[in-house]
CSV table of C-alpha atoms in Angstrom, one decimal:
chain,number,residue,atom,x,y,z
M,1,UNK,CA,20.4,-23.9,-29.9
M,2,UNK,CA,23.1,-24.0,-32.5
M,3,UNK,CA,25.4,-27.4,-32.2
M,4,UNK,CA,29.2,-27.9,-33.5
M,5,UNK,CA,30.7,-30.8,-34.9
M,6,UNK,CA,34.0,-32.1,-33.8
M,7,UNK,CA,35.8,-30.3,-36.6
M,8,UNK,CA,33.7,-27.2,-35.2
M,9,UNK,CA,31.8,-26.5,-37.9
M,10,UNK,CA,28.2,-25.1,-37.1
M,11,UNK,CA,25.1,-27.2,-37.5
M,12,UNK,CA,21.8,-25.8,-38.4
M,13,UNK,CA,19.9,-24.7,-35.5
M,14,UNK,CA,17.7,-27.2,-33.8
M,15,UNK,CA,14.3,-26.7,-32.4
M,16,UNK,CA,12.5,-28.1,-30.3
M,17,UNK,CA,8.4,-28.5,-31.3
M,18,UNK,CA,6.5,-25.1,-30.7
M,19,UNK,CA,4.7,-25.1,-27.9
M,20,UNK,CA,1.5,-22.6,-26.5
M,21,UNK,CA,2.3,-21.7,-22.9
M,22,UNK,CA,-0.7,-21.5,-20.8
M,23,UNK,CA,-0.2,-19.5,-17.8
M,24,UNK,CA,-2.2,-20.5,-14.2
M,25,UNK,CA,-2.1,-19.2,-10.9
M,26,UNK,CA,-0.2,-21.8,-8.6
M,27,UNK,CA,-2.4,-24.5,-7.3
M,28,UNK,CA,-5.7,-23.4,-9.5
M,29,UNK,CA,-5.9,-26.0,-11.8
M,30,UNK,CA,-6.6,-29.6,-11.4
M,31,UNK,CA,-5.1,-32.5,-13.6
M,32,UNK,CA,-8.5,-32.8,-15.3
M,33,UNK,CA,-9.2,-28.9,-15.7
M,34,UNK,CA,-6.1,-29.0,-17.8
M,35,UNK,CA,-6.6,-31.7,-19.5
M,36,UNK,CA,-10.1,-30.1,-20.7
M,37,UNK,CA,-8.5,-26.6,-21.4
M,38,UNK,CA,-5.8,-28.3,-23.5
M,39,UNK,CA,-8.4,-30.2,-25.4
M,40,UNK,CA,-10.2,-26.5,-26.5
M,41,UNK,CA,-6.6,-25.7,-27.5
M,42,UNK,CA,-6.3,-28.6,-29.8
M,43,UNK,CA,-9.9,-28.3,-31.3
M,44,UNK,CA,-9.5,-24.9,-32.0
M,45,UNK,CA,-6.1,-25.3,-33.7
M,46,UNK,CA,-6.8,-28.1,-35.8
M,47,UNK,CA,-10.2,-25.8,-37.2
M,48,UNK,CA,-7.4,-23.8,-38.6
M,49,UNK,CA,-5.3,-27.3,-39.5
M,50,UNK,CA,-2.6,-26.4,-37.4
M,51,UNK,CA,-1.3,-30.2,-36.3
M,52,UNK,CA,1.9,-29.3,-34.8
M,53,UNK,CA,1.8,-27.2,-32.2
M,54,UNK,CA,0.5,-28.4,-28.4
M,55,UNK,CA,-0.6,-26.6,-25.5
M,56,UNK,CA,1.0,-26.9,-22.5
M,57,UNK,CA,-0.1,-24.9,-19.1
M,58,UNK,CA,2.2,-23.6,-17.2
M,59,UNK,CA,2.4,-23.0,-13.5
M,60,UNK,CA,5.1,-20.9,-11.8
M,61,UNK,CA,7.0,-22.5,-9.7
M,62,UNK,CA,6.9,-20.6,-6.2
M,63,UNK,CA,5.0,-17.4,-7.1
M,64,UNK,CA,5.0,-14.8,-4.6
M,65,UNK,CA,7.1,-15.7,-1.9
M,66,UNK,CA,5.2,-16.7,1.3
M,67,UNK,CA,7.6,-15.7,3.6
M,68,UNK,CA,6.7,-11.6,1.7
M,69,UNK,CA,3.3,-12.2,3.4
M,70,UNK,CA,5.3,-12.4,7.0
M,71,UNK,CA,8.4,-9.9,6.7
M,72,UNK,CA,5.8,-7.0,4.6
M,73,UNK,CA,5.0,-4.9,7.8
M,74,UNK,CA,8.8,-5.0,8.8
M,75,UNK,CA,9.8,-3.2,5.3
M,76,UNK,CA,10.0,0.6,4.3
M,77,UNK,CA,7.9,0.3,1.5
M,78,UNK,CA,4.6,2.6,1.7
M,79,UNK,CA,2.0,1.1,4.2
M,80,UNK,CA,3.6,0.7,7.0
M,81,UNK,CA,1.7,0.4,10.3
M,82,UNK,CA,2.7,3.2,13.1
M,83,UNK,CA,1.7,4.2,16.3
M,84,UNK,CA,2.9,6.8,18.7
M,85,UNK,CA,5.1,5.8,22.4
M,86,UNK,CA,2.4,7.9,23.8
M,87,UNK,CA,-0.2,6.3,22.5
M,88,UNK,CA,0.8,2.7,21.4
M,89,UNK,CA,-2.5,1.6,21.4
M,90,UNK,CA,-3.8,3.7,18.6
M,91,UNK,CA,-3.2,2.3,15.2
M,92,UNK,CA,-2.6,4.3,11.6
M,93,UNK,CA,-0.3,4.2,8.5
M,94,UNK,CA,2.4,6.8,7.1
M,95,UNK,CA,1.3,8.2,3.7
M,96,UNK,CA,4.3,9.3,2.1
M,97,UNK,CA,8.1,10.5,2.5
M,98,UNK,CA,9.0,13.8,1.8
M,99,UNK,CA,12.4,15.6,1.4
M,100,UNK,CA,12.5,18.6,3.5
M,101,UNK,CA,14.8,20.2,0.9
M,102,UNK,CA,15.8,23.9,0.8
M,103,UNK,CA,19.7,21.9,1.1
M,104,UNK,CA,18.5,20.3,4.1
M,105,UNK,CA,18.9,16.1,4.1
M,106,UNK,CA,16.0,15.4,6.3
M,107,UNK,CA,13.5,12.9,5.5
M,108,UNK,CA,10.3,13.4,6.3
M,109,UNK,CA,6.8,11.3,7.0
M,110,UNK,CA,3.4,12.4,6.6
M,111,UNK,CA,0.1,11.1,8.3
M,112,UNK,CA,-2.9,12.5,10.3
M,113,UNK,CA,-2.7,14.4,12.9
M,114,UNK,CA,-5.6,12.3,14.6
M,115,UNK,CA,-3.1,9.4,14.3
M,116,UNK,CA,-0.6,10.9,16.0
M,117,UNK,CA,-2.3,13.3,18.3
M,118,UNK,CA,-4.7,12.1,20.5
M,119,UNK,CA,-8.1,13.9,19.8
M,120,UNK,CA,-8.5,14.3,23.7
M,121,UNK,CA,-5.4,16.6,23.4
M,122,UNK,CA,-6.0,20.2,22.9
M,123,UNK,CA,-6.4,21.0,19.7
M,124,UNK,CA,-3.8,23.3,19.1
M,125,UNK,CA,-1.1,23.7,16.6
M,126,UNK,CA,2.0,21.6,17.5
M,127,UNK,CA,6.0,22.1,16.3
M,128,UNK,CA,8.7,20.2,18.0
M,129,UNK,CA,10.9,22.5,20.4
M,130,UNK,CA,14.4,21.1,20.6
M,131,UNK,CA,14.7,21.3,24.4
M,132,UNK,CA,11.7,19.8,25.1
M,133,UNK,CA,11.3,15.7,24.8
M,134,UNK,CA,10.6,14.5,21.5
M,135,UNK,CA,6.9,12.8,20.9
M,136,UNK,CA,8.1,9.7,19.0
M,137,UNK,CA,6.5,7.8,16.6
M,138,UNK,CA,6.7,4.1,16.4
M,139,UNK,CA,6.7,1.1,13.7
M,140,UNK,CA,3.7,-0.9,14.3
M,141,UNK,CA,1.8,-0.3,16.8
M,142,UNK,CA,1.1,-2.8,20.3
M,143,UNK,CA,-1.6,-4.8,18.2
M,144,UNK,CA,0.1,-4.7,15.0
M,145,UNK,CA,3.2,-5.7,16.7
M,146,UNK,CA,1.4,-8.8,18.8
M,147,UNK,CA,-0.9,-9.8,15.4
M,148,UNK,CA,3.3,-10.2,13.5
M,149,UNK,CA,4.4,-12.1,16.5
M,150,UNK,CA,1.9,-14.6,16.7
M,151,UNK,CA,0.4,-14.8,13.2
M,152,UNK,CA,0.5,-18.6,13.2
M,153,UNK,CA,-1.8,-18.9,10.7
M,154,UNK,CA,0.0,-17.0,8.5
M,155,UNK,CA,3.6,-18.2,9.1
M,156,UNK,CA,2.1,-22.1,9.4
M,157,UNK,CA,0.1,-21.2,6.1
M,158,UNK,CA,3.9,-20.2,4.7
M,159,UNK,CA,5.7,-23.5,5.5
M,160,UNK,CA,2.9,-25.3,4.1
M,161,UNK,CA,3.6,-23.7,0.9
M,162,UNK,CA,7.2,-24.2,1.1
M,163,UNK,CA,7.0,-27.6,1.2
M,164,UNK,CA,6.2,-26.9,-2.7
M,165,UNK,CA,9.1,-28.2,-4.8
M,166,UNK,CA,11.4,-25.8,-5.8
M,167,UNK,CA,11.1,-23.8,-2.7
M,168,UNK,CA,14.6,-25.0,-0.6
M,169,UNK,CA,11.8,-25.3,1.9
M,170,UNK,CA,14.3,-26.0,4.8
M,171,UNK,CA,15.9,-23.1,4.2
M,172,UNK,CA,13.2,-20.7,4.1
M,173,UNK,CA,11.1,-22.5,7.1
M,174,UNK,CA,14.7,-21.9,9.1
M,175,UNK,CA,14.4,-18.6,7.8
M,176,UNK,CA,11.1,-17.4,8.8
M,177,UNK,CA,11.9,-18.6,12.3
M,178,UNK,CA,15.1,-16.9,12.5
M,179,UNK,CA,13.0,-13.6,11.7
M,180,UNK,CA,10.3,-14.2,13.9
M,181,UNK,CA,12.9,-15.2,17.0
M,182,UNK,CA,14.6,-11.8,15.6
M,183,UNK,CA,11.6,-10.1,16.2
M,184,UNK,CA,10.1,-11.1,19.4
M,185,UNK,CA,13.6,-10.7,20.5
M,186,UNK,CA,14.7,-6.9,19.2
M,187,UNK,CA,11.1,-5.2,18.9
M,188,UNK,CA,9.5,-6.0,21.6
M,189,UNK,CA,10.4,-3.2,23.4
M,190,UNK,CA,9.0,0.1,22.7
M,191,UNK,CA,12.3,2.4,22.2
M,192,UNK,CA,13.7,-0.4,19.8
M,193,UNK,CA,10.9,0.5,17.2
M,194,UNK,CA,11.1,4.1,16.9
M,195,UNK,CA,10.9,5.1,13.7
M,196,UNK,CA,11.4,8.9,14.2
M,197,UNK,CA,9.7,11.8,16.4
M,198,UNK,CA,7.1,15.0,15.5
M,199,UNK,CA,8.0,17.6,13.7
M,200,UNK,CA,4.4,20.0,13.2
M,201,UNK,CA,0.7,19.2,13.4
M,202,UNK,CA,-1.1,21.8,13.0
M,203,UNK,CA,-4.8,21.7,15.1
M,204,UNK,CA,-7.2,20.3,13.1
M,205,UNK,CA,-9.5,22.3,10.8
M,206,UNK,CA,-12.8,21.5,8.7
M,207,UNK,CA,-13.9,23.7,5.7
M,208,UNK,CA,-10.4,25.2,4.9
M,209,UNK,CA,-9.7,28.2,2.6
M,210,UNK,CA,-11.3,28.4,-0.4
M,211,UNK,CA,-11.6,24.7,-1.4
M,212,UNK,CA,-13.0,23.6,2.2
M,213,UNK,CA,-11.1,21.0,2.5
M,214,UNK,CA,-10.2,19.2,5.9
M,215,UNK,CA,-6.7,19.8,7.4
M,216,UNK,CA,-5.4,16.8,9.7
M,217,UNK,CA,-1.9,16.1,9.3
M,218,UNK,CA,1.6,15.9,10.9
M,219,UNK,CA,5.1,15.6,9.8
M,220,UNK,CA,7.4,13.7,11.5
M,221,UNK,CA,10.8,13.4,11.6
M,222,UNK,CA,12.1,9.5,10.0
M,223,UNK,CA,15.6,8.1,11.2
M,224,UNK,CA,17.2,6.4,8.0
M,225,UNK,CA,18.9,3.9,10.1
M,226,UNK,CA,15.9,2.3,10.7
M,227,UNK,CA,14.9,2.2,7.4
M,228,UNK,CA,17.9,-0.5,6.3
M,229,UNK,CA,19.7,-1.1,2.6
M,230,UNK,CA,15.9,-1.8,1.3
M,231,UNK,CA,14.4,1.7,1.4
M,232,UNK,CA,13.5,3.0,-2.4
M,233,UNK,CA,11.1,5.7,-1.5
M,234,UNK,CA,7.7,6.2,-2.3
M,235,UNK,CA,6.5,2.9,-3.7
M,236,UNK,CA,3.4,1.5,-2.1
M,237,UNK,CA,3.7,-2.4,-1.3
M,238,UNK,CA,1.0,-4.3,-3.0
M,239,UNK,CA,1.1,-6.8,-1.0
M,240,UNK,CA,0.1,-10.6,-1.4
M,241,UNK,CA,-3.2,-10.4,-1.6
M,242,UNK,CA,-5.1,-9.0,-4.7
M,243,UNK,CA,-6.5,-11.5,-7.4
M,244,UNK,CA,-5.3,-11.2,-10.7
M,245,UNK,CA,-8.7,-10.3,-12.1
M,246,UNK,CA,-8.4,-7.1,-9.8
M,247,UNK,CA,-4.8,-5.8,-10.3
M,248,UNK,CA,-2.1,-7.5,-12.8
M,249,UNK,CA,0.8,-7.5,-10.5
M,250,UNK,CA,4.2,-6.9,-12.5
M,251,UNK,CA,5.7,-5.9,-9.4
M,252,UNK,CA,4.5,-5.7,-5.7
M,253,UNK,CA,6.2,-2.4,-5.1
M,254,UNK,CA,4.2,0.7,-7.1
M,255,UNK,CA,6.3,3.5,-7.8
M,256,UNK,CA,4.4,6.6,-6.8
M,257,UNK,CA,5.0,9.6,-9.1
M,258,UNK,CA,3.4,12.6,-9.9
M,259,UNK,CA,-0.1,14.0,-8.4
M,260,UNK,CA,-3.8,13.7,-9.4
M,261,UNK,CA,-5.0,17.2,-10.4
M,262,UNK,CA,-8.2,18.7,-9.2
M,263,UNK,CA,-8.7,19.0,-12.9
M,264,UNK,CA,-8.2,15.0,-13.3
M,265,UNK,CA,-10.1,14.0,-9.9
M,266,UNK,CA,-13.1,16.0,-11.1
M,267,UNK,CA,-12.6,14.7,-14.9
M,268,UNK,CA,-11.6,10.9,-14.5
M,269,UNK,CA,-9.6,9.5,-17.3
M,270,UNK,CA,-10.2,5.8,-16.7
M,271,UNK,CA,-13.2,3.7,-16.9
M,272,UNK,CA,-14.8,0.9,-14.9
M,273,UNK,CA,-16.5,-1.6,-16.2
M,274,UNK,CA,-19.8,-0.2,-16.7
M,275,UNK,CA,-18.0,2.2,-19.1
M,276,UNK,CA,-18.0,4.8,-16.4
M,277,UNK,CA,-15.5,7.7,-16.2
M,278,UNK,CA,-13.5,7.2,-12.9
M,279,UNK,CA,-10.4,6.5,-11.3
M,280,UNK,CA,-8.9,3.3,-10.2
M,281,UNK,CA,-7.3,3.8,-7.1
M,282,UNK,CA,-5.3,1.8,-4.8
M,283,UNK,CA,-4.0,2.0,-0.9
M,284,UNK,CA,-2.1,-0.2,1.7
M,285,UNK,CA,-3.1,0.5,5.3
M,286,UNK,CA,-2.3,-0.8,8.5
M,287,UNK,CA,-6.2,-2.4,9.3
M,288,UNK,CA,-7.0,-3.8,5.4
M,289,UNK,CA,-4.1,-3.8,4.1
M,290,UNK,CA,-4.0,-3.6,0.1
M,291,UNK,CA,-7.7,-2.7,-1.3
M,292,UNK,CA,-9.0,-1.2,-4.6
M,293,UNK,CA,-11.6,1.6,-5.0
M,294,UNK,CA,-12.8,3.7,-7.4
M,295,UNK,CA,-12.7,7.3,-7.3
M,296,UNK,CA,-16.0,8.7,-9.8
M,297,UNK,CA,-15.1,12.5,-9.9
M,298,UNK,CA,-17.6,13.5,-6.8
M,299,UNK,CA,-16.6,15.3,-3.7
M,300,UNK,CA,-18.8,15.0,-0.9
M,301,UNK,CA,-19.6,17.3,1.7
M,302,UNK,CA,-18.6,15.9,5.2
M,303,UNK,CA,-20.7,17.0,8.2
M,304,UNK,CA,-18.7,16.3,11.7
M,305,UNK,CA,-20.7,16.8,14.9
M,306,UNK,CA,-18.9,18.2,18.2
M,307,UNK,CA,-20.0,17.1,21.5
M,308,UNK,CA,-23.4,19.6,21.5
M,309,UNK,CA,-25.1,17.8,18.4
M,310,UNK,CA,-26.6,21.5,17.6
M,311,UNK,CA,-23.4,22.4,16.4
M,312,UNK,CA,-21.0,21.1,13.6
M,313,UNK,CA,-19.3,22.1,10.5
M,314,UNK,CA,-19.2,21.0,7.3
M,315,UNK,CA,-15.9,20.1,4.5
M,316,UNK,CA,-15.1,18.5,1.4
M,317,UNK,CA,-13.8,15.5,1.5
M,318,UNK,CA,-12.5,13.4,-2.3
M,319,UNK,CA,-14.4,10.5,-2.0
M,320,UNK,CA,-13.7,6.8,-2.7
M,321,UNK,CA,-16.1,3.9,-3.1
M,322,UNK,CA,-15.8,0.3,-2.8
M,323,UNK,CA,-14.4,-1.4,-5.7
M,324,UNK,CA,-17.5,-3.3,-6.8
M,325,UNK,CA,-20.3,-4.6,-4.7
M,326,UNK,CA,-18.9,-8.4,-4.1
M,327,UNK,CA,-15.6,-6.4,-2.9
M,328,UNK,CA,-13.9,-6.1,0.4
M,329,UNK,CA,-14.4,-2.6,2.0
M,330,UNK,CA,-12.2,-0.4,1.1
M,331,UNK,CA,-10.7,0.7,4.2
M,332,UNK,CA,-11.5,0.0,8.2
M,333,UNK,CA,-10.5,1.9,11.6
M,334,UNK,CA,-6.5,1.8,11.4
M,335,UNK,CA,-5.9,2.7,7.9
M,336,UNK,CA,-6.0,6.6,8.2
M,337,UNK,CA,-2.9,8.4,6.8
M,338,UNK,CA,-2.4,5.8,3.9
M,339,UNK,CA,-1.8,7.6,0.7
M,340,UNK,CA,-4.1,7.0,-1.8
M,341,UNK,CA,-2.8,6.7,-5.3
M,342,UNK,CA,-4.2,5.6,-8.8
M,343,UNK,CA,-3.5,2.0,-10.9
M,344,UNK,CA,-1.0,4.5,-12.8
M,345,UNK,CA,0.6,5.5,-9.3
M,346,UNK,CA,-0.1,8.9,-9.7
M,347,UNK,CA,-1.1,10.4,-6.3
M,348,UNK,CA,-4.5,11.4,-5.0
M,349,UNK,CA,-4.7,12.0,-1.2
M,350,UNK,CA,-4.4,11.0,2.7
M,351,UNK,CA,-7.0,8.8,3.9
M,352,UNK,CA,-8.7,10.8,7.0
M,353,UNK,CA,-12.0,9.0,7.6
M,354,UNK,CA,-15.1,6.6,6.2
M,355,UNK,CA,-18.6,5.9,6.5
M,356,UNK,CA,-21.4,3.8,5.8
M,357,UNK,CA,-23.5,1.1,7.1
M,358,UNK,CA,-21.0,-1.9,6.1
M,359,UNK,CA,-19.1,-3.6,8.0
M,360,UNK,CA,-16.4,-1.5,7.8
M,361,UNK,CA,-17.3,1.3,5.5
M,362,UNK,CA,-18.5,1.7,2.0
M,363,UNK,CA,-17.3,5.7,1.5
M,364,UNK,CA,-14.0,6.6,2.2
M,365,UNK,CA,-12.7,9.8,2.8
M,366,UNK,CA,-9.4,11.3,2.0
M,367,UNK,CA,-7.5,14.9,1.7
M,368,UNK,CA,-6.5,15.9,-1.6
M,369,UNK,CA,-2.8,15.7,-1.8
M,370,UNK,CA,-2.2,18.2,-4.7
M,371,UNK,CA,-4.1,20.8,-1.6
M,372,UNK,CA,-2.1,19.1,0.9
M,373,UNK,CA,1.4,19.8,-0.1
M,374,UNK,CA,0.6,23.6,-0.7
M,375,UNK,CA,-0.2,23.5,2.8
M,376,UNK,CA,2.2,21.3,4.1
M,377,UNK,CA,4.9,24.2,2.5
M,378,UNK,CA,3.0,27.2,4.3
M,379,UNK,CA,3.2,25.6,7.5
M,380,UNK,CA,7.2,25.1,8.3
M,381,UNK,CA,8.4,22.8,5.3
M,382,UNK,CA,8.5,25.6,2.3
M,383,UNK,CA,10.8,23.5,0.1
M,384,UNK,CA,9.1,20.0,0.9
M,385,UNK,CA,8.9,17.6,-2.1
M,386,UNK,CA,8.9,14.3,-3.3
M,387,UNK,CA,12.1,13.6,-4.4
M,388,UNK,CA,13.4,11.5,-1.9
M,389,UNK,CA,17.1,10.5,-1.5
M,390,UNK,CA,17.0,6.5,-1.5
């Protein structure tokens, strides 16, 4: 700060004592777990007779917004929940938005085909014939949709927070119930949360070409309107939820660019803790939300059964593991289509299944996406890319 005096000559500088900022989650540290940490500070410092500097820890004030927790599934950004009107119980997540291209302004969505095709269907190639009625697609699903309406916990857990100084707390509790009234009130019917209808989904396939590789996707056709001021393309929401120690959070939207090679997902150039080679990966999906994995270079070979158990056929699958063994699973029933993409935000593939004797699962299966889009382009959408107009 540089002060004048009244004839408005410049004084020197002055500065206030230097001071070592100690950053803490909000609401981890107690008065006397500071007060300890503070004392280390000092101790060390004066071993290197340094007598005028202090520690101080710091705490943001507010953090993450709680009310982000609330509006998340309501926002473009990548992980959000869908469903089909046909099917509005079934539950699954949109991967990622492509740009038809070729001069057309279309934007596209990409999940499995099993989320939105039911598997007692035929299995037979489907494209969209413009006379016929569309097969839309909707924005959360019936329990997605019921679990936003009435997460009291969560909203309840938000005001409790906001009644944190700093917070303008009757503001944001008026806000959150202005949203949720919104809600309740303009989604609850079916047609109001259509988020676009489907394009092609071709039938199903295990063991493709020359790489064996699964097929089960489908395009679908996304209405920007719906999409509001607050679309920025392919960035995955990172939601509220990861610890620090897992994933250092310098902003909750990850921008997604570029693709994970065969080359790189057989040749990992990251390493977990143990020193292995591997690939830290990430995903938001519409049952776990945001989870962390790691991808160590192996492809496994998926066996599916039909309904005569004597026969079945076989297909690669890129595989993903749990994080470590004290973490959650890394994906449940609900969270196929999710894109899976690395800490870097390059991306990897389309979540299609998992396995294991978990909970949930403890091997999860996905689609390369570097195969993907070269088949995505011989099936109907030859100039598809990821370039999308925001």
């Amino acid at each position: 700060m540089v002060e004048h005096s009244e004839e408005g000559e410049a004084k020197k500088p002055v500065a206030g004592p230097v001071t070592i900022w100690i950053g803490v989650s909000p609401e981890s540290t107690s008065a006397t777990a500071a007060h300890d940490a503070a004392q280390v500070v000092l101790a060390l410092l004066k071993d290197y007779q340094i007598t005028d500097v202090g520690p101080q820890l710091h705490e943001p004030v507010g953090g993450l917004d709680p009310l982000l927790e609330v509006v998340s599934p309501l926002t473009p950004a990548l992980g959000l929940g869908i469903s089909t009107k046909a099917r509005p119980g079934a539950q699954g997540t949109m991967a990622l938005y492509l740009a038809d291209g070729g001069g057309s302004d279309r934007l596209l969505g990409l999940s499995c085909r099993h989320v939105l095709i039911s598997s007692k269907e035929t299995n037979l190639d489907y494209v969209h014939h413009p006379s016929r009625p569309p097969r839309d697609v909707l924005l959360l699903g019936r329990k997605a949709f019921i679990n936003l309406v009435d997460s009291n916990s969560r909203s309840k857990d938000a005001k409790l927070r906001l009644r944190r100084p700093g917070f303008m707390t009757e503001n944001k509790m008026e806000a959150l119930a202005v949203l949720l009234d919104r809600v309740k009130k303009d989604w609850s019917k079916l047609d109001n949360r259509v988020l676009g209808h489907i394009l092609r989904s071709p039938a199903i396939a295990l063991g493709v070409g020359e790489h064996r590789f699964t097929e089960d996707w489908g395009i679908f056709l996304v209405n920007r309107d719906k999409l509001g001021v607050g679309f920025q393309g392919n960035k995955m929401d990172l939601g509220t939820k990861l610890k620090p120690d897992e994933f250092v959070i310098k902003c909750r939207l990850l921008p997604l660019v570029g693709i994970i090679t065969e080359d790189l997902m057989r040749h990992p150039d990251m390493w977990d803790l143990e020193g292995e080679p591997c690939l830290l990966v990430v995903k938001n999906g519409n049952a776990t939300g945001t989870t962390i994995g790691r991808a160590n270079g192996v492809f496994s070979i998926v066996r599916d059964y039909f309904n005569d158990v004597s026969v079945n056929q076989t297909s690669m699958e890129w595989g993903i593991i749990n994080y470590n063994s004290k973490s959650e699973v890394f994906s449940a029933p609900g969270d196929s289509g999710s894109i899976i993409a690395d800490i870097r935000g390059r991306i990897g593939g389309t979540l299609t299944g998992s396995s294991g004797q978990t909970e949930s699962s403890d091997m999860t299966y996905a689609t390369p996406f570097w195969w993907l889009l070269g088949r995505i382009k011989a099936n109907g959408f030859p100039n598809a890319h990821l370039n999308v107009v925001t």
